[in-house]
Every structure is written in structure tokens, then in C-alpha cells.
Amino acid sequence: NNNELSTEASQIKEDRYQTFFNHNFIISSTLNLQTSLVWEWSEVDLVTNYSNQFADELPITSNLALNRRFNYFKPRINLRYDLSIDEQLRFNIEKTVSQLDLTDFLPEFNDDNNRLEPSNPNLRPEQIWAMNLTYQHNFREEQGDISLTGFYENISDHLTQIPLETSSGLGNVDHAKKYGIKLESNLRLAALGFENTLFNSEYSFTESNFNDPLSQISRQINDESKHWSLI
């Protein structure tokens, strides 16, 4: 409509800081322990102004300010044990925190109440405790390696579509989990006459589930496939 003018302007800013501590401890000639601790804190500031004017009527204006602060500790422990000159076991446990898309904080204008309303002001990053155990065998004369990994992820504040006041949008559910196995191989083909050629392959089987707040059923995270392979 040529007689209607709507403008919406948003300014969003995130300040993020990290401090960390790393330590490496050689327990023996075959056993090595690495630890780290990261402290991450951030602040998100959002200011949005909206104006709508129809013909010569007085303009409708609305503004919204949002401030969010996040504070997380992220520890990590990695243990490596050499079973022999060709075999190694690795155990790793760490906590990770996802990076939110700042555009998910942008508000929407409610035409019925003539005001800006936040889409989900309580949105939180996804937190994951990830554990994995890997057995790796290295072939002699640098001919490659093959490894088998079992993994488990305990996820809190899982990000998915949830019901909001008037629609649906990105939000958090309390808990989700993911677990499975991964087989990887890196093989040099010099024995077949292909010098400087490396053949890589990977296969993984993953199970995951969470209670979908929209359908009220348990399902796979992001409807991802259980089987994945790369050759």
C-alpha cells in the first residue's frame, strides 16, 4: 500500500570473553593425561524500534530492549594410553556450549496489541557433555591406521522448535541424548602401486532421542539418519 510506511530497525551486539587453563601430565612412558578448563561469559544487547504510519494518521511506534547474560564453565579431560608401539586407547570427556544465532532474539510486531514482542527472550545455548573412547591401530611403515570409537552425548537445553504464545519457534527442551559408534580408516595404496595415495573411509551408527514438545513423541534429533558413510 503506497499510503502505508513501516520501518523496523534493530541493533544487536554480543560481547564474549574466555579465560582458560591447560595442563599436560606425563604419567608414564605409555600414559598421558591432558586437562583444560575454560570459563566463558558473554552478554547480548538488543534494541529494536518499530514505526508504522498509514496516510496522514499519527504513526504507531514501539520499542523493545533485551539484555541477556551467559556464564559457563567448560572442562575437558583427555587420557591416552599406548597399548603397544602400534596400538593406542584414547578417552575424552568434555563439556561444550553451542553458539546462538543472534537473529533468533529479534522480536516480532503484534498487530493486535500494536507492540513489539520478543520471539523467545529465554533462549539458551545448548550444553553438551560428550564422552568417547577410541581404539586405534597404526599399520607399520606409515601405511595408515584404523580406529573404532564409541561415543555418548548428554545434552541439556536442547535447541528445537517449541510452541510459543502465538506460534512456534526455536527454543529449549530439558534433555536429549546421542550415542553410537564410528569406524574410520586411512590406508596408503603404495602396495598396489599408487604412490602418495591415501584412501579414507568412515562409517557411523548414531542413535539419538528427545521428547518433541510439538508432537509429544520421542524422536531422533533433527530427524538425522542412523547410518552414515563416506568413502
PDB file of C-alpha atoms in Angstrom:
ATOM      1  CA  ASN A   1       0.000   0.000   0.000  1.00  0.00           C
ATOM      2  CA  ASN A   2       1.607   3.262  -1.135  1.00  0.00           C
ATOM      3  CA  ASN A   3      -0.058   5.148   1.718  1.00  0.00           C
ATOM      4  CA  GLU A   4       1.468   2.962   4.443  1.00  0.00           C
ATOM      5  CA  LEU A   5       5.051   3.173   5.654  1.00  0.00           C
ATOM      6  CA  SER A   6       6.516   0.634   8.086  1.00  0.00           C
ATOM      7  CA  THR A   7      10.059   0.697   9.421  1.00  0.00           C
ATOM      8  CA  GLU A   8      11.783  -1.620  11.865  1.00  0.00           C
ATOM      9  CA  ALA A   9      15.394  -1.183  12.950  1.00  0.00           C
ATOM     10  CA  SER A  10      17.344  -3.441  15.291  1.00  0.00           C
ATOM     11  CA  GLN A  11      20.764  -3.131  16.821  1.00  0.00           C
ATOM     12  CA  ILE A  12      22.200  -6.286  18.380  1.00  0.00           C
ATOM     13  CA  LYS A  13      25.605  -6.768  19.946  1.00  0.00           C
ATOM     14  CA  GLU A  14      27.361  -9.624  21.721  1.00  0.00           C
ATOM     15  CA  ASP A  15      30.446  -9.287  23.905  1.00  0.00           C
ATOM     16  CA  ARG A  16      32.144 -12.622  24.561  1.00  0.00           C
ATOM     17  CA  TYR A  17      35.116 -13.381  26.814  1.00  0.00           C
ATOM     18  CA  GLN A  18      37.084 -16.507  27.659  1.00  0.00           C
ATOM     19  CA  THR A  19      39.777 -17.460  30.099  1.00  0.00           C
ATOM     20  CA  PHE A  20      41.354 -20.894  30.113  1.00  0.00           C
ATOM     21  CA  PHE A  21      43.783 -23.179  31.899  1.00  0.00           C
ATOM     22  CA  ASN A  22      45.582 -26.125  30.244  1.00  0.00           C
ATOM     23  CA  HIS A  23      47.735 -28.808  31.821  1.00  0.00           C
ATOM     24  CA  ASN A  24      49.637 -31.791  30.429  1.00  0.00           C
ATOM     25  CA  PHE A  25      50.804 -34.554  32.779  1.00  0.00           C
ATOM     26  CA  ILE A  26      53.024 -37.393  31.527  1.00  0.00           C
ATOM     27  CA  ILE A  27      52.152 -40.173  33.984  1.00  0.00           C
ATOM     28  CA  SER A  28      54.461 -42.738  32.367  1.00  0.00           C
ATOM     29  CA  SER A  29      56.053 -43.544  29.026  1.00  0.00           C
ATOM     30  CA  THR A  30      52.751 -45.078  27.884  1.00  0.00           C
ATOM     31  CA  LEU A  31      50.164 -42.950  29.737  1.00  0.00           C
ATOM     32  CA  ASN A  32      49.462 -39.250  29.197  1.00  0.00           C
ATOM     33  CA  LEU A  33      46.797 -37.015  30.779  1.00  0.00           C
ATOM     34  CA  GLN A  34      45.691 -33.632  29.413  1.00  0.00           C
ATOM     35  CA  THR A  35      43.204 -31.383  31.210  1.00  0.00           C
ATOM     36  CA  SER A  36      41.760 -27.977  30.455  1.00  0.00           C
ATOM     37  CA  LEU A  37      39.199 -25.635  31.966  1.00  0.00           C
ATOM     38  CA  VAL A  38      37.564 -22.809  30.018  1.00  0.00           C
ATOM     39  CA  TRP A  39      35.442 -20.120  31.630  1.00  0.00           C
ATOM     40  CA  GLU A  40      33.236 -18.385  29.069  1.00  0.00           C
ATOM     41  CA  TRP A  41      30.960 -15.443  29.682  1.00  0.00           C
ATOM     42  CA  SER A  42      29.046 -13.243  27.265  1.00  0.00           C
ATOM     43  CA  GLU A  43      26.403 -10.517  27.126  1.00  0.00           C
ATOM     44  CA  VAL A  44      23.845  -9.884  24.378  1.00  0.00           C
ATOM     45  CA  ASP A  45      22.194  -6.462  23.995  1.00  0.00           C
ATOM     46  CA  LEU A  46      19.295  -5.892  21.608  1.00  0.00           C
ATOM     47  CA  VAL A  47      17.376  -2.675  20.873  1.00  0.00           C
ATOM     48  CA  THR A  48      14.555  -2.644  18.300  1.00  0.00           C
ATOM     49  CA  ASN A  49      12.427   0.311  17.183  1.00  0.00           C
ATOM     50  CA  TYR A  50       9.281  -0.068  15.096  1.00  0.00           C
ATOM     51  CA  SER A  51       7.153   2.597  13.372  1.00  0.00           C
ATOM     52  CA  ASN A  52       4.044   2.265  11.200  1.00  0.00           C
ATOM     53  CA  GLN A  53       2.219   5.180   9.619  1.00  0.00           C
ATOM     54  CA  PHE A  54      -0.905   4.966   7.468  1.00  0.00           C
ATOM     55  CA  ALA A  55      -1.721   8.011   5.290  1.00  0.00           C
ATOM     56  CA  ASP A  56      -1.907  11.128   7.471  1.00  0.00           C
ATOM     57  CA  GLU A  57      -2.673   9.307  10.706  1.00  0.00           C
ATOM     58  CA  LEU A  58      -0.362   9.523  13.672  1.00  0.00           C
ATOM     59  CA  PRO A  59       2.394   6.893  13.464  1.00  0.00           C
ATOM     60  CA  ILE A  60       2.286   3.818  15.697  1.00  0.00           C
ATOM     61  CA  THR A  61       5.628   3.360  17.431  1.00  0.00           C
ATOM     62  CA  SER A  62       7.008   0.648  19.662  1.00  0.00           C
ATOM     63  CA  ASN A  63      10.412  -0.247  21.028  1.00  0.00           C
ATOM     64  CA  LEU A  64      11.932  -3.192  22.881  1.00  0.00           C
ATOM     65  CA  ALA A  65      15.231  -3.651  24.698  1.00  0.00           C
ATOM     66  CA  LEU A  66      16.618  -7.030  25.690  1.00  0.00           C
ATOM     67  CA  ASN A  67      19.713  -7.905  27.690  1.00  0.00           C
ATOM     68  CA  ARG A  68      20.941 -11.486  28.232  1.00  0.00           C
ATOM     69  CA  ARG A  69      23.999 -12.713  30.119  1.00  0.00           C
ATOM     70  CA  PHE A  70      25.556 -16.170  29.890  1.00  0.00           C
ATOM     71  CA  ASN A  71      28.202 -17.758  32.081  1.00  0.00           C
ATOM     72  CA  TYR A  72      29.622 -21.284  31.624  1.00  0.00           C
ATOM     73  CA  PHE A  73      32.495 -23.480  32.793  1.00  0.00           C
ATOM     74  CA  LYS A  74      33.746 -25.951  30.160  1.00  0.00           C
ATOM     75  CA  PRO A  75      36.133 -28.646  31.477  1.00  0.00           C
ATOM     76  CA  ARG A  76      37.917 -31.218  29.325  1.00  0.00           C
ATOM     77  CA  ILE A  77      39.883 -34.379  30.173  1.00  0.00           C
ATOM     78  CA  ASN A  78      41.836 -36.453  27.644  1.00  0.00           C
ATOM     79  CA  LEU A  79      43.643 -39.682  28.588  1.00  0.00           C
ATOM     80  CA  ARG A  80      45.911 -41.534  26.134  1.00  0.00           C
ATOM     81  CA  TYR A  81      47.356 -44.996  26.728  1.00  0.00           C
ATOM     82  CA  ASP A  82      49.783 -46.741  24.368  1.00  0.00           C
ATOM     83  CA  LEU A  83      48.965 -50.444  24.396  1.00  0.00           C
ATOM     84  CA  SER A  84      51.944 -51.134  22.124  1.00  0.00           C
ATOM     85  CA  ILE A  85      54.002 -49.345  19.515  1.00  0.00           C
ATOM     86  CA  ASP A  86      51.119 -49.798  17.050  1.00  0.00           C
ATOM     87  CA  GLU A  87      48.033 -49.557  19.304  1.00  0.00           C
ATOM     88  CA  GLN A  88      46.547 -46.732  21.361  1.00  0.00           C
ATOM     89  CA  LEU A  89      43.491 -46.158  23.558  1.00  0.00           C
ATOM     90  CA  ARG A  90      42.075 -42.653  23.964  1.00  0.00           C
ATOM     91  CA  PHE A  91      39.381 -41.486  26.371  1.00  0.00           C
ATOM     92  CA  ASN A  92      37.953 -37.985  26.179  1.00  0.00           C
ATOM     93  CA  ILE A  93      35.255 -36.187  28.167  1.00  0.00           C
ATOM     94  CA  GLU A  94      34.388 -32.530  27.746  1.00  0.00           C
ATOM     95  CA  LYS A  95      31.606 -30.005  28.049  1.00  0.00           C
ATOM     96  CA  THR A  96      30.725 -27.809  25.070  1.00  0.00           C
ATOM     97  CA  VAL A  97      28.317 -24.888  24.706  1.00  0.00           C
ATOM     98  CA  SER A  98      26.723 -24.006  21.364  1.00  0.00           C
ATOM     99  CA  GLN A  99      26.803 -20.564  19.740  1.00  0.00           C
ATOM    100  CA  LEU A 100      23.348 -18.993  19.453  1.00  0.00           C
ATOM    101  CA  ASP A 101      22.267 -17.285  16.234  1.00  0.00           C
ATOM    102  CA  LEU A 102      21.704 -13.689  17.339  1.00  0.00           C
ATOM    103  CA  THR A 103      18.879 -13.221  14.818  1.00  0.00           C
ATOM    104  CA  ASP A 104      16.810 -15.672  16.898  1.00  0.00           C
ATOM    105  CA  PHE A 105      16.485 -12.922  19.512  1.00  0.00           C
ATOM    106  CA  LEU A 106      14.826 -10.486  17.080  1.00  0.00           C
ATOM    107  CA  PRO A 107      11.243  -9.582  18.132  1.00  0.00           C
ATOM    108  CA  GLU A 108       8.033  -9.627  16.122  1.00  0.00           C
ATOM    109  CA  PHE A 109       5.386  -6.908  15.893  1.00  0.00           C
ATOM    110  CA  ASN A 110       1.985  -7.857  17.340  1.00  0.00           C
ATOM    111  CA  ASP A 111      -0.633  -6.156  15.134  1.00  0.00           C
ATOM    112  CA  ASP A 112      -3.436  -6.832  17.620  1.00  0.00           C
ATOM    113  CA  ASN A 113      -1.678  -5.103  20.515  1.00  0.00           C
ATOM    114  CA  ASN A 114       0.398  -2.682  18.402  1.00  0.00           C
ATOM    115  CA  ARG A 115       3.660  -3.555  20.125  1.00  0.00           C
ATOM    116  CA  LEU A 116       6.902  -5.437  19.675  1.00  0.00           C
ATOM    117  CA  GLU A 117       7.093  -8.792  21.397  1.00  0.00           C
ATOM    118  CA  PRO A 118      10.198 -10.952  21.852  1.00  0.00           C
ATOM    119  CA  SER A 119      10.138 -14.232  19.929  1.00  0.00           C
ATOM    120  CA  ASN A 120      11.779 -16.150  22.780  1.00  0.00           C
ATOM    121  CA  PRO A 121      13.586 -13.982  25.340  1.00  0.00           C
ATOM    122  CA  ASN A 122      14.569 -17.035  27.422  1.00  0.00           C
ATOM    123  CA  LEU A 123      16.526 -18.770  24.644  1.00  0.00           C
ATOM    124  CA  ARG A 124      19.645 -20.521  25.997  1.00  0.00           C
ATOM    125  CA  PRO A 125      22.665 -22.159  24.314  1.00  0.00           C
ATOM    126  CA  GLU A 126      22.761 -25.930  24.068  1.00  0.00           C
ATOM    127  CA  GLN A 127      25.090 -27.610  26.600  1.00  0.00           C
ATOM    128  CA  ILE A 128      26.652 -30.984  25.851  1.00  0.00           C
ATOM    129  CA  TRP A 129      28.657 -33.394  27.978  1.00  0.00           C
ATOM    130  CA  ALA A 130      30.434 -35.508  25.334  1.00  0.00           C
ATOM    131  CA  MET A 131      32.353 -38.717  26.076  1.00  0.00           C
ATOM    132  CA  ASN A 132      34.168 -41.014  23.681  1.00  0.00           C
ATOM    133  CA  LEU A 133      36.528 -43.985  23.815  1.00  0.00           C
ATOM    134  CA  THR A 134      38.727 -44.741  20.795  1.00  0.00           C
ATOM    135  CA  TYR A 135      40.894 -47.726  19.896  1.00  0.00           C
ATOM    136  CA  GLN A 136      43.394 -47.006  17.102  1.00  0.00           C
ATOM    137  CA  HIS A 137      45.742 -49.395  15.295  1.00  0.00           C
ATOM    138  CA  ASN A 138      48.590 -47.931  13.233  1.00  0.00           C
ATOM    139  CA  PHE A 139      49.988 -50.012  10.388  1.00  0.00           C
ATOM    140  CA  ARG A 140      53.733 -50.401  10.080  1.00  0.00           C
ATOM    141  CA  GLU A 141      55.860 -48.276   7.748  1.00  0.00           C
ATOM    142  CA  GLU A 142      53.310 -45.437   7.892  1.00  0.00           C
ATOM    143  CA  GLN A 143      50.808 -47.338   5.790  1.00  0.00           C
ATOM    144  CA  GLY A 144      47.840 -45.778   7.566  1.00  0.00           C
ATOM    145  CA  ASP A 145      45.610 -46.519  10.513  1.00  0.00           C
ATOM    146  CA  ILE A 146      42.173 -47.800  11.512  1.00  0.00           C
ATOM    147  CA  SER A 147      40.142 -46.725  14.549  1.00  0.00           C
ATOM    148  CA  LEU A 148      36.897 -47.578  16.311  1.00  0.00           C
ATOM    149  CA  THR A 149      35.147 -45.024  18.546  1.00  0.00           C
ATOM    150  CA  GLY A 150      32.199 -45.331  20.879  1.00  0.00           C
ATOM    151  CA  PHE A 151      30.585 -42.033  21.857  1.00  0.00           C
ATOM    152  CA  TYR A 152      27.838 -40.683  24.119  1.00  0.00           C
ATOM    153  CA  GLU A 153      26.419 -37.150  24.429  1.00  0.00           C
ATOM    154  CA  ASN A 154      24.221 -35.945  27.279  1.00  0.00           C
ATOM    155  CA  ILE A 155      22.513 -32.764  26.054  1.00  0.00           C
ATOM    156  CA  SER A 156      20.753 -30.181  28.198  1.00  0.00           C
ATOM    157  CA  ASP A 157      18.800 -27.157  26.905  1.00  0.00           C
ATOM    158  CA  HIS A 158      18.498 -28.925  23.538  1.00  0.00           C
ATOM    159  CA  LEU A 159      17.549 -26.471  20.765  1.00  0.00           C
ATOM    160  CA  THR A 160      14.473 -27.366  18.698  1.00  0.00           C
ATOM    161  CA  GLN A 161      11.094 -25.999  17.616  1.00  0.00           C
ATOM    162  CA  ILE A 162       8.793 -25.407  20.580  1.00  0.00           C
ATOM    163  CA  PRO A 163       5.299 -23.895  20.974  1.00  0.00           C
ATOM    164  CA  LEU A 164       5.380 -20.185  21.810  1.00  0.00           C
ATOM    165  CA  GLU A 165       2.493 -17.926  22.855  1.00  0.00           C
ATOM    166  CA  THR A 166       1.032 -17.373  19.379  1.00  0.00           C
ATOM    167  CA  SER A 167       3.112 -19.649  17.125  1.00  0.00           C
ATOM    168  CA  SER A 168       6.143 -21.922  17.218  1.00  0.00           C
ATOM    169  CA  GLY A 169       9.810 -21.039  17.172  1.00  0.00           C
ATOM    170  CA  LEU A 170      13.277 -22.023  18.292  1.00  0.00           C
ATOM    171  CA  GLY A 171      13.502 -22.864  21.970  1.00  0.00           C
ATOM    172  CA  ASN A 172      14.916 -25.260  24.551  1.00  0.00           C
ATOM    173  CA  VAL A 173      13.843 -28.626  25.890  1.00  0.00           C
ATOM    174  CA  ASP A 174      15.359 -30.012  29.061  1.00  0.00           C
ATOM    175  CA  HIS A 175      17.139 -33.105  27.833  1.00  0.00           C
ATOM    176  CA  ALA A 176      18.317 -35.071  24.806  1.00  0.00           C
ATOM    177  CA  LYS A 177      20.937 -37.746  24.220  1.00  0.00           C
ATOM    178  CA  LYS A 178      23.019 -39.135  21.387  1.00  0.00           C
ATOM    179  CA  TYR A 179      25.213 -42.240  21.251  1.00  0.00           C
ATOM    180  CA  GLY A 180      26.755 -44.596  18.741  1.00  0.00           C
ATOM    181  CA  ILE A 181      29.935 -45.902  17.130  1.00  0.00           C
ATOM    182  CA  LYS A 182      32.272 -44.620  14.424  1.00  0.00           C
ATOM    183  CA  LEU A 183      34.712 -46.632  12.283  1.00  0.00           C
ATOM    184  CA  GLU A 184      37.446 -44.756  10.404  1.00  0.00           C
ATOM    185  CA  SER A 185      40.319 -45.932   8.213  1.00  0.00           C
ATOM    186  CA  ASN A 186      43.158 -44.167   6.420  1.00  0.00           C
ATOM    187  CA  LEU A 187      45.112 -46.540   4.163  1.00  0.00           C
ATOM    188  CA  ARG A 188      48.028 -45.831   1.849  1.00  0.00           C
ATOM    189  CA  LEU A 189      47.867 -47.659  -1.501  1.00  0.00           C
ATOM    190  CA  ALA A 190      51.607 -47.910  -2.150  1.00  0.00           C
ATOM    191  CA  ALA A 191      51.388 -51.735  -2.063  1.00  0.00           C
ATOM    192  CA  LEU A 192      49.024 -51.554  -5.059  1.00  0.00           C
ATOM    193  CA  GLY A 193      51.373 -49.301  -6.995  1.00  0.00           C
ATOM    194  CA  PHE A 194      49.690 -45.998  -6.144  1.00  0.00           C
ATOM    195  CA  GLU A 195      52.414 -43.925  -4.508  1.00  0.00           C
ATOM    196  CA  ASN A 196      51.378 -40.943  -2.349  1.00  0.00           C
ATOM    197  CA  THR A 197      47.728 -42.052  -2.477  1.00  0.00           C
ATOM    198  CA  LEU A 198      45.640 -42.194   0.704  1.00  0.00           C
ATOM    199  CA  PHE A 199      42.274 -43.976   0.838  1.00  0.00           C
ATOM    200  CA  ASN A 200      39.908 -42.616   3.511  1.00  0.00           C
ATOM    201  CA  SER A 201      36.659 -44.222   4.613  1.00  0.00           C
ATOM    202  CA  GLU A 202      34.270 -43.676   7.502  1.00  0.00           C
ATOM    203  CA  TYR A 203      31.091 -45.279   8.817  1.00  0.00           C
ATOM    204  CA  SER A 204      28.999 -44.246  11.804  1.00  0.00           C
ATOM    205  CA  PHE A 205      25.862 -45.503  13.509  1.00  0.00           C
ATOM    206  CA  THR A 206      24.060 -42.956  15.684  1.00  0.00           C
ATOM    207  CA  GLU A 207      21.060 -43.224  17.956  1.00  0.00           C
ATOM    208  CA  SER A 208      19.536 -40.066  19.440  1.00  0.00           C
ATOM    209  CA  ASN A 209      16.261 -39.060  21.029  1.00  0.00           C
ATOM    210  CA  PHE A 210      14.392 -36.297  22.780  1.00  0.00           C
ATOM    211  CA  ASN A 211      10.757 -35.602  23.591  1.00  0.00           C
ATOM    212  CA  ASP A 212       9.409 -33.352  20.838  1.00  0.00           C
ATOM    213  CA  PRO A 213       7.277 -30.644  22.505  1.00  0.00           C
ATOM    214  CA  LEU A 214       5.211 -30.179  19.312  1.00  0.00           C
ATOM    215  CA  SER A 215       4.311 -33.799  18.569  1.00  0.00           C
ATOM    216  CA  GLN A 216       4.702 -35.070  22.163  1.00  0.00           C
ATOM    217  CA  ILE A 217       6.626 -38.120  20.923  1.00  0.00           C
ATOM    218  CA  SER A 218      10.242 -39.269  21.246  1.00  0.00           C
ATOM    219  CA  ARG A 219      12.221 -38.913  18.011  1.00  0.00           C
ATOM    220  CA  GLN A 220      15.694 -38.578  16.505  1.00  0.00           C
ATOM    221  CA  ILE A 221      17.487 -35.228  16.821  1.00  0.00           C
ATOM    222  CA  ASN A 222      16.955 -33.237  13.596  1.00  0.00           C
ATOM    223  CA  ASP A 223      15.490 -36.427  12.073  1.00  0.00           C
ATOM    224  CA  GLU A 224      19.071 -37.399  11.200  1.00  0.00           C
ATOM    225  CA  SER A 225      19.857 -40.771   9.639  1.00  0.00           C
ATOM    226  CA  LYS A 226      21.151 -43.506  11.949  1.00  0.00           C
ATOM    227  CA  HIS A 227      23.673 -44.711   9.341  1.00  0.00           C
ATOM    228  CA  TRP A 228      26.287 -42.514   7.668  1.00  0.00           C
ATOM    229  CA  SER A 229      29.226 -43.488   5.498  1.00  0.00           C
ATOM    230  CA  LEU A 230      31.981 -41.807   3.481  1.00  0.00           C
ATOM    231  CA  ILE A 231      34.360 -43.432   1.004  1.00  0.00           C
TER     232      ILE A 231
END
